[in-house]
GROMACS .gro file of C-alpha atoms in nm:
model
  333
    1UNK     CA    1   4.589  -2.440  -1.830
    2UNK     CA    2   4.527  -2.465  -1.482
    3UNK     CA    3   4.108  -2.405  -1.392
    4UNK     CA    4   4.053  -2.007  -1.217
    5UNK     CA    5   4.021  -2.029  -0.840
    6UNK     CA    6   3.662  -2.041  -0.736
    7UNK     CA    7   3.509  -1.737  -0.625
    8UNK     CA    8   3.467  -1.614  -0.260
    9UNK     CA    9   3.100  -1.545  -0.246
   10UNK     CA   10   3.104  -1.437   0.183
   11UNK     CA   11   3.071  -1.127   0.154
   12UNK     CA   12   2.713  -0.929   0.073
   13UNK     CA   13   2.721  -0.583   0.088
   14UNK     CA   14   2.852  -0.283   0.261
   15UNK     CA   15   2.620  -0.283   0.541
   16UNK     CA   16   2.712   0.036   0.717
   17UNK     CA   17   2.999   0.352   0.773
   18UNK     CA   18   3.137   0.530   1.093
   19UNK     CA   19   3.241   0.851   1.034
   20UNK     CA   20   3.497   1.109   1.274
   21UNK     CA   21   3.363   1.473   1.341
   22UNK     CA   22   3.507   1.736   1.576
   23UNK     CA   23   3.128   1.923   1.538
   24UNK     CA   24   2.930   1.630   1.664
   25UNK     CA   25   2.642   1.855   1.760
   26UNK     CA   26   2.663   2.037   1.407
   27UNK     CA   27   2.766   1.707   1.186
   28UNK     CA   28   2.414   1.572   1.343
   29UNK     CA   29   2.219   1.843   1.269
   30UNK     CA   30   2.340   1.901   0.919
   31UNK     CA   31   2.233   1.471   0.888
   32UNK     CA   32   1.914   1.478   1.011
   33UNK     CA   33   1.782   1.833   0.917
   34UNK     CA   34   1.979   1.891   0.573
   35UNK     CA   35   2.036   1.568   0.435
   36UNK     CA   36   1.678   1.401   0.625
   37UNK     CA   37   1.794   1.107   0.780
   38UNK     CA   38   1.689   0.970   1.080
   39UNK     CA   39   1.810   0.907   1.410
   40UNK     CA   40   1.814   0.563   1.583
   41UNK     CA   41   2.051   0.543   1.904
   42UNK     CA   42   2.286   0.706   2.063
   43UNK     CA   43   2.562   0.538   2.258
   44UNK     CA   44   2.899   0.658   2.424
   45UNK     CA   45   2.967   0.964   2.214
   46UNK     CA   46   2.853   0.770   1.913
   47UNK     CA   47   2.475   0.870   1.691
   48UNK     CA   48   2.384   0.605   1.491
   49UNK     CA   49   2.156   0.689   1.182
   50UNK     CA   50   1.980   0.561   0.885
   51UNK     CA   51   1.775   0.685   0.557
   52UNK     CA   52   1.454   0.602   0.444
   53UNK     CA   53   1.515   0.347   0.265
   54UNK     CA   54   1.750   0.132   0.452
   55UNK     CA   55   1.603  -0.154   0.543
   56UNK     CA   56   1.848  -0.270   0.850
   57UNK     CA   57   1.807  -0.033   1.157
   58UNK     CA   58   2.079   0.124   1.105
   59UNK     CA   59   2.340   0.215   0.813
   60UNK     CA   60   2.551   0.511   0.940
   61UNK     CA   61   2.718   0.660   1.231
   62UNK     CA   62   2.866   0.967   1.337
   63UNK     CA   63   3.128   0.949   1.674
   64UNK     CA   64   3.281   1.237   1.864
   65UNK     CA   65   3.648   1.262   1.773
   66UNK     CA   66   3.951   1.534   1.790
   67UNK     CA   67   4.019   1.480   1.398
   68UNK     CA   68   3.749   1.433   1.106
   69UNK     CA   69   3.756   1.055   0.916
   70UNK     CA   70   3.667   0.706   0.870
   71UNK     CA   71   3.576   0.527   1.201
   72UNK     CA   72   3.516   0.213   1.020
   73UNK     CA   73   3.338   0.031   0.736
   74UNK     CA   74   3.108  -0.277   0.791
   75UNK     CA   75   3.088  -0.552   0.519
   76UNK     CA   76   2.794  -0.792   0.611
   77UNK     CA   77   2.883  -1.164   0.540
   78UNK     CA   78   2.627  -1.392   0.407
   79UNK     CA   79   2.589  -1.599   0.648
   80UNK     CA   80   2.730  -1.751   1.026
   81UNK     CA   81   2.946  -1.960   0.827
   82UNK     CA   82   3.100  -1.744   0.557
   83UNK     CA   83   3.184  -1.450   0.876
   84UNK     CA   84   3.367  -1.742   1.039
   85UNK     CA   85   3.523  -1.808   0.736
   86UNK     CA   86   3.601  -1.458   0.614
   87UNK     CA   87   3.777  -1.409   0.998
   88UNK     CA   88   3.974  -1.702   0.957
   89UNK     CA   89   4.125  -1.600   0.647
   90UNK     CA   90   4.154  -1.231   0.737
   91UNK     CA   91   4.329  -1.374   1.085
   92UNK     CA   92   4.601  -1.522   0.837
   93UNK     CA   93   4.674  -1.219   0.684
   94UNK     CA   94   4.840  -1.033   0.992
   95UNK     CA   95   4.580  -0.782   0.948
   96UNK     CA   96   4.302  -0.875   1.197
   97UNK     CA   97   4.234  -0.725   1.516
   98UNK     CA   98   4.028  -0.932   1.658
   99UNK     CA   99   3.625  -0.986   1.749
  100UNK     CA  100   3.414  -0.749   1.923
  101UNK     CA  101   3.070  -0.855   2.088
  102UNK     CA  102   2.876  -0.621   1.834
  103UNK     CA  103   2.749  -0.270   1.791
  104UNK     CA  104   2.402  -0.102   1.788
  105UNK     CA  105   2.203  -0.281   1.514
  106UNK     CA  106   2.432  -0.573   1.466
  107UNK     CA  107   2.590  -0.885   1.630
  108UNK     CA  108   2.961  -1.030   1.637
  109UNK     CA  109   3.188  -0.854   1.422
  110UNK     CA  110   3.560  -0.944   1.303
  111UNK     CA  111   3.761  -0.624   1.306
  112UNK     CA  112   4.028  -0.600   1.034
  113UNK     CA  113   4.236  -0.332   0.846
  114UNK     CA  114   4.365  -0.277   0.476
  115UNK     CA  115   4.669  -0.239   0.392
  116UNK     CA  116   4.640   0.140   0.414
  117UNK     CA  117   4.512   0.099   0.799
  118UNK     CA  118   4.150   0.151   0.728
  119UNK     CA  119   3.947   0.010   0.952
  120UNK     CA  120   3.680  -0.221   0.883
  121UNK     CA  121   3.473  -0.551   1.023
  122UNK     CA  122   3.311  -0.811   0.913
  123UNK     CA  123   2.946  -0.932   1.058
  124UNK     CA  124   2.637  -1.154   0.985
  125UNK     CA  125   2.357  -1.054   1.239
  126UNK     CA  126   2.181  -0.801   1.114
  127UNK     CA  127   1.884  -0.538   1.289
  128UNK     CA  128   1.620  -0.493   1.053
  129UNK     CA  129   1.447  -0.166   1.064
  130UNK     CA  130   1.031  -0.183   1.205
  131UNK     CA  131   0.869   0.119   1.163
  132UNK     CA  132   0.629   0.254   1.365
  133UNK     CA  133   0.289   0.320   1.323
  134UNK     CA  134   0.285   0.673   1.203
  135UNK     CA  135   0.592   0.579   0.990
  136UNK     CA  136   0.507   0.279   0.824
  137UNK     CA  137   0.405   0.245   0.454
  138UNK     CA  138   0.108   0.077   0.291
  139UNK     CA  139   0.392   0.005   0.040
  140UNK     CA  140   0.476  -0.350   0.263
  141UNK     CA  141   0.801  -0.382   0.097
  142UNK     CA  142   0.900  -0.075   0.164
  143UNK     CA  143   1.099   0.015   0.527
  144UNK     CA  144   0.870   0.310   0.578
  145UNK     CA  145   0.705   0.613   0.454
  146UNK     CA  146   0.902   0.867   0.277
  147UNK     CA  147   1.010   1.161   0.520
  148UNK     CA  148   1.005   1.416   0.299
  149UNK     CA  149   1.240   1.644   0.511
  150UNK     CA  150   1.541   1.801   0.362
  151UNK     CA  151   1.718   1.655   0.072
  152UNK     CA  152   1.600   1.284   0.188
  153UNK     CA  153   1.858   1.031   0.095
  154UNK     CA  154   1.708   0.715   0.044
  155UNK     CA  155   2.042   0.445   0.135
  156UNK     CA  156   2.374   0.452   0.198
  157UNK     CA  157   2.550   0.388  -0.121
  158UNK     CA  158   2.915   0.329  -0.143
  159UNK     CA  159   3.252   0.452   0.022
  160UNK     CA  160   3.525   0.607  -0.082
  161UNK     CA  161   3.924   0.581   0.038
  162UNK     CA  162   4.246   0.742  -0.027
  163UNK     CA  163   4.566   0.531  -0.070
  164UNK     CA  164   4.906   0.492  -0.111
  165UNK     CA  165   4.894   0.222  -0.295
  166UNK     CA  166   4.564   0.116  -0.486
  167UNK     CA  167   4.716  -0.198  -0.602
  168UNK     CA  168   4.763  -0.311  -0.281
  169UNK     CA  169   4.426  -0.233  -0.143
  170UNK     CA  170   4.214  -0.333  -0.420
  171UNK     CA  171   4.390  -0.675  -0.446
  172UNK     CA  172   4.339  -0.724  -0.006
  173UNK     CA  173   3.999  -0.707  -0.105
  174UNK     CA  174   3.975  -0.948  -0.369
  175UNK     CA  175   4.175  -1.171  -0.232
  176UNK     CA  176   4.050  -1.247   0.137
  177UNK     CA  177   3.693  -1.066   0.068
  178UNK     CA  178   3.599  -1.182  -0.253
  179UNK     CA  179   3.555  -0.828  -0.434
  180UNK     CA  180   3.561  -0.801  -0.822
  181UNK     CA  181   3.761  -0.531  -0.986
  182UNK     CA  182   3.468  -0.339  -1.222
  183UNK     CA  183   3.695  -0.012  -1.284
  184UNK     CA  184   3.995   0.138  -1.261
  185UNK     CA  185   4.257   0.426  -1.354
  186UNK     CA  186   4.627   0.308  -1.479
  187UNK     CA  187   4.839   0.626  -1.532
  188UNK     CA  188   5.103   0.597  -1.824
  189UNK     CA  189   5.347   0.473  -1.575
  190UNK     CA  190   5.175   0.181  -1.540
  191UNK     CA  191   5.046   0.292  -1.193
  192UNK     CA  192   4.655   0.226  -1.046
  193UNK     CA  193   4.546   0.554  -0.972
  194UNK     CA  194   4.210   0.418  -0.859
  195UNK     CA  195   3.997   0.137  -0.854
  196UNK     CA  196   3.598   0.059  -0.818
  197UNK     CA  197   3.518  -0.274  -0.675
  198UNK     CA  198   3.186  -0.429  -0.578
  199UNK     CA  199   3.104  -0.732  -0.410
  200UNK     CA  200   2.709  -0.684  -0.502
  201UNK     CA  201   2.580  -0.571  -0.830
  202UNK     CA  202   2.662  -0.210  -0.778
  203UNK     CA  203   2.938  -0.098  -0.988
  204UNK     CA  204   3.109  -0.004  -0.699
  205UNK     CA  205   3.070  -0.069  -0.317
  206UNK     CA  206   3.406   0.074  -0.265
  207UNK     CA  207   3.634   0.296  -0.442
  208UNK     CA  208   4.015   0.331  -0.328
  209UNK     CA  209   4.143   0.652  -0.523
  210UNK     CA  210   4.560   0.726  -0.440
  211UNK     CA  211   4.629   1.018  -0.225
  212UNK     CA  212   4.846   1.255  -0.412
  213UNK     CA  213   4.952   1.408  -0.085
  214UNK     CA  214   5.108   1.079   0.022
  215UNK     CA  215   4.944   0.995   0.346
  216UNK     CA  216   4.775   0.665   0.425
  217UNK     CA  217   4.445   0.546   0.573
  218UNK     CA  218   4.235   0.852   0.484
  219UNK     CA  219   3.874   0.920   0.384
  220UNK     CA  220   3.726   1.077   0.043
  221UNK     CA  221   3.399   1.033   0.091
  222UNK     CA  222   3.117   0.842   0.228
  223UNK     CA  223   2.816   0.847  -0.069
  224UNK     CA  224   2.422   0.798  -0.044
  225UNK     CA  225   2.146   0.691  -0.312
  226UNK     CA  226   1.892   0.953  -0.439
  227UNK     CA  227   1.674   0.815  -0.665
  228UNK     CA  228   1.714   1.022  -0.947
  229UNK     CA  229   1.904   1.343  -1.155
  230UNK     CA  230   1.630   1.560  -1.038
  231UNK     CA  231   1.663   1.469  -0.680
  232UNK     CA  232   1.990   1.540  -0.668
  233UNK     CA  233   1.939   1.892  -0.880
  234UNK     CA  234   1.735   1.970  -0.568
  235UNK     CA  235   1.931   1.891  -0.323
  236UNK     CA  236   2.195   2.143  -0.457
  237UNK     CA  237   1.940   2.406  -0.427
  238UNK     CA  238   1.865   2.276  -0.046
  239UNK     CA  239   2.250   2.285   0.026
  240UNK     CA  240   2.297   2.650  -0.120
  241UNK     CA  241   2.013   2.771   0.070
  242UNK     CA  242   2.179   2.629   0.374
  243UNK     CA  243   2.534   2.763   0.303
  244UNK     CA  244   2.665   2.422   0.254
  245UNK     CA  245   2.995   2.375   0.048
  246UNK     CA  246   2.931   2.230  -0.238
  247UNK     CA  247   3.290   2.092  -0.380
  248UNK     CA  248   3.159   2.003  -0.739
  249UNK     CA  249   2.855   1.921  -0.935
  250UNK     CA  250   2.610   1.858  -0.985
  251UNK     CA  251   2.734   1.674  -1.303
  252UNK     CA  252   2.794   1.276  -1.417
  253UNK     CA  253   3.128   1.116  -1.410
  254UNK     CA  254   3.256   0.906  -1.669
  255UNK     CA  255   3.346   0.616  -1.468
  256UNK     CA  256   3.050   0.455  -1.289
  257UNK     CA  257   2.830   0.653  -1.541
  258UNK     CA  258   2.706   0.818  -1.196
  259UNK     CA  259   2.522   1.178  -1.167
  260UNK     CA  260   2.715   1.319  -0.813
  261UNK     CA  261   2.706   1.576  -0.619
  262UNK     CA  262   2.994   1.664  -0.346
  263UNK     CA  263   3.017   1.814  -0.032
  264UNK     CA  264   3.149   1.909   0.303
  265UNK     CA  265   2.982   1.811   0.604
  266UNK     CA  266   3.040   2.066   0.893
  267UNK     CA  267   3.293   1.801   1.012
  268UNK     CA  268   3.481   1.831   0.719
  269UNK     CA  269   3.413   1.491   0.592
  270UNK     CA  270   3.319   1.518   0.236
  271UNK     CA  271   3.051   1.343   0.119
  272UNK     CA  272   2.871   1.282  -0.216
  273UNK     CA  273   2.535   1.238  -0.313
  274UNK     CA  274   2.468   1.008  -0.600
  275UNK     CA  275   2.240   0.877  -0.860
  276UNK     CA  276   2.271   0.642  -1.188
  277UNK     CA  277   2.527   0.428  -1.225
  278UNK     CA  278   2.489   0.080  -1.404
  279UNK     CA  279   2.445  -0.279  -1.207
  280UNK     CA  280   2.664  -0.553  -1.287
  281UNK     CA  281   2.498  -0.921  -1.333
  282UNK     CA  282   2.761  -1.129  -1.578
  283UNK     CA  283   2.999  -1.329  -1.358
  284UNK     CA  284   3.285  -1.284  -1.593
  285UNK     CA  285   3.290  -0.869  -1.594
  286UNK     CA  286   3.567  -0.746  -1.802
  287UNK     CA  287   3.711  -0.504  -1.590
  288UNK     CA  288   3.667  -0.150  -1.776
  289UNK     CA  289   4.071   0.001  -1.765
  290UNK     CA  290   4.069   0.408  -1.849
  291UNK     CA  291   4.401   0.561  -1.932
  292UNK     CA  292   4.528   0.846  -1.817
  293UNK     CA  293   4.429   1.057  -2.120
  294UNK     CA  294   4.071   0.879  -2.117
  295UNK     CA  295   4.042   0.991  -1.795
  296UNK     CA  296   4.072   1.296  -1.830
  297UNK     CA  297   3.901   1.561  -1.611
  298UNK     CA  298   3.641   1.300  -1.425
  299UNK     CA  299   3.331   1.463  -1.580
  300UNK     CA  300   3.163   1.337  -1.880
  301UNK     CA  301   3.012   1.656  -1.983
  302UNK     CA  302   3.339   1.862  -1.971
  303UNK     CA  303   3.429   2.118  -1.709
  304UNK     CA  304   3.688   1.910  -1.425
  305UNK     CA  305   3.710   1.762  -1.095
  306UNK     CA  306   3.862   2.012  -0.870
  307UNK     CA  307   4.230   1.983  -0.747
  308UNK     CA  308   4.074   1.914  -0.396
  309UNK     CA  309   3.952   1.641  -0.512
  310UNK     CA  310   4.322   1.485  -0.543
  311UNK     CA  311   4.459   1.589  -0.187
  312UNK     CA  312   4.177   1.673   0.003
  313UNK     CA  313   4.058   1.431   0.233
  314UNK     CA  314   4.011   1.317   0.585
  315UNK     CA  315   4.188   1.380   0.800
  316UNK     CA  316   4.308   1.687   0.704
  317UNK     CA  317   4.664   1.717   0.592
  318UNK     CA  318   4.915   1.981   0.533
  319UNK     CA  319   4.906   2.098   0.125
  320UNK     CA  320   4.997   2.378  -0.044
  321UNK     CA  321   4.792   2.693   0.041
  322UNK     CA  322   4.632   2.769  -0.251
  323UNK     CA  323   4.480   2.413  -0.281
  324UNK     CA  324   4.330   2.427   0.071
  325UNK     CA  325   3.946   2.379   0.063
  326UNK     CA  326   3.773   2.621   0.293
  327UNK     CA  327   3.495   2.470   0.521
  328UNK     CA  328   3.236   2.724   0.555
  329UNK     CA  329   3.046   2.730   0.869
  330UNK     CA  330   2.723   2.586   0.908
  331UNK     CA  331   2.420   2.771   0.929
  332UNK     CA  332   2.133   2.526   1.094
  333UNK     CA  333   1.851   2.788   1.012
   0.00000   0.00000   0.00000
């Protein structure tokens, strides 16, 4: 029996999301008044953003575009050497695109895509956040003060992507990343209908879920942290008071064991806000493999996910009428 590969270990988090909007002015807004996060820099027609809790200075960003969707994801590497390493190897695969000098809050970056033409980038240097005076906390390890303002999400949690194939995704990222498969979907044709993988102890730092529609590279949803059921309760009432379109939830999946909440930003980008969850410390996880009929609706308490939830995503595609999601406008007040 030949000995299992050794792990790649370059890779420690997700460190931070770009996101398209046609409404930059309302997208903002809805960020930094609804969901409470704060602004750091702007640059070209990009705003760059974090929450409370982040500890790097920034985790988010939201750039100008015709069409709503992922900009790109950032994966921080451990260190100088395992970002040269992790560009050498993605360089091999065909995929790479090359490096770029570095971005508000961070240094060099190695700019790759999946399989499904997602676009992501690898980095090291890192920003941390310094508060100011009248924001910083007597809690020391703590990035600052909570805010307090609107729903106040803490971190930016995971990410979410459509596919054509999840197979092929999932197993990019294991295999030139050094991700680690925690769950997945495998319909009784023996297809992967989604997967959750995590390079930290999250259960998931990335999901790829397939897009029934067919299309490649597209967004589901960009997530953040709240710390707990009750925050997330409230937020629902914060949304509704602010005419936001709330998808589904609140409620707790199944897989990931997490309490969600989903949404529409006035882009269109959905996004989800999330609590629970388990974390992951064995090195030998036995990845957890739900059936079709295990899967069933998506929520653990009964009810279902709604059919938007299979085809809707960003950008927007064509779909059958009746399963178009309406985007209600948003009302800053």
């Amino acid at each position: 029996m030949s000995e299992p590969k050794e792990p790649i270990q370059d890779i420690a988090h997700l460190g931070h999301v770009e996101i398209l909007t046609p409404k930059p002015d309302e997208s903002l807004r809805f960020f930094a008044d609804v969901l409470g996060m704060h602004e750091v820099a702007r640059r070209g027609r990009s705003v760059y953003l974090r929450g409370w809790g982040d500890y790097d200075c920034t985790t988010f960003t939201l750039t100008e575009s015709d069409r709503a969707g992922l900009g790109h994801a950032g994966w921080r590497a451990v260190s100088p050497q395992a970002l040269e390493r992790r560009a050498r190897a993605l360089e091999a695969t065909g995929r790479g695109m090359g490096w770029i000098d570095g971005d508000v809050g961070h240094g060099p970056a190695y700019q790759f895509t999946d399989p499904d033409g997602h676009r992501m980038e690898v980095y090291y240097e890192s920003e941390k956040y310094r508060a100011p005076d009248e924001w910083r906390s007597k809690l020391k390890n703590q990035p600052q003060k909570y805010a307090g303002r609107g729903v106040g999400v803490q971190r930016l949690d995971h990410v979410n992507l459509m596919c054509r194939d999840v197979t092929a995704n999932k197993e990019f990222l294991q295999e030139h990343l050094g991700f680690k498969l925690r769950e997945h979907i495998v319909l009784d044709n023996g297809v992967e209908a989604g997967a959750w993988v995590s390079v930290s102890q999250l259960v998931h730092d990335i999901a790829y879920t397939r897009d029934f529609t067919g299309n490649r590279g597209r967004l589901h949803h960009a997530a953040f942290w709240l710390d707990n059921r009750e925050d997330v309760l409230r937020a629902a009432d914060i949304l509704t008071e602010h005419e936001v379109f709330i998808e589904t939830g609140p409620a707790k999946h199944s897989i990931t064991q997490a309490f969600f909440l989903y949404l529409y930003e006035p882009g269109g980008n959905r996004i989800e806000l999330f609590s629970g969850g388990y974390l992951i410390f064995a090195p030998d996880w036995e990845p957890v493999t739900w059936s079709e009929a295990e899967r069933g609706t998506g929520v653990y308490w009964g009810g279902a996910l709604p059919e938007s939830f299979k085809i809707y995503g960003t950008p927007v595609v064509a779909a059958p009428v009746d399963q178009r999601p309406e985007v209600p406008a948003f009302d800053p007040q």
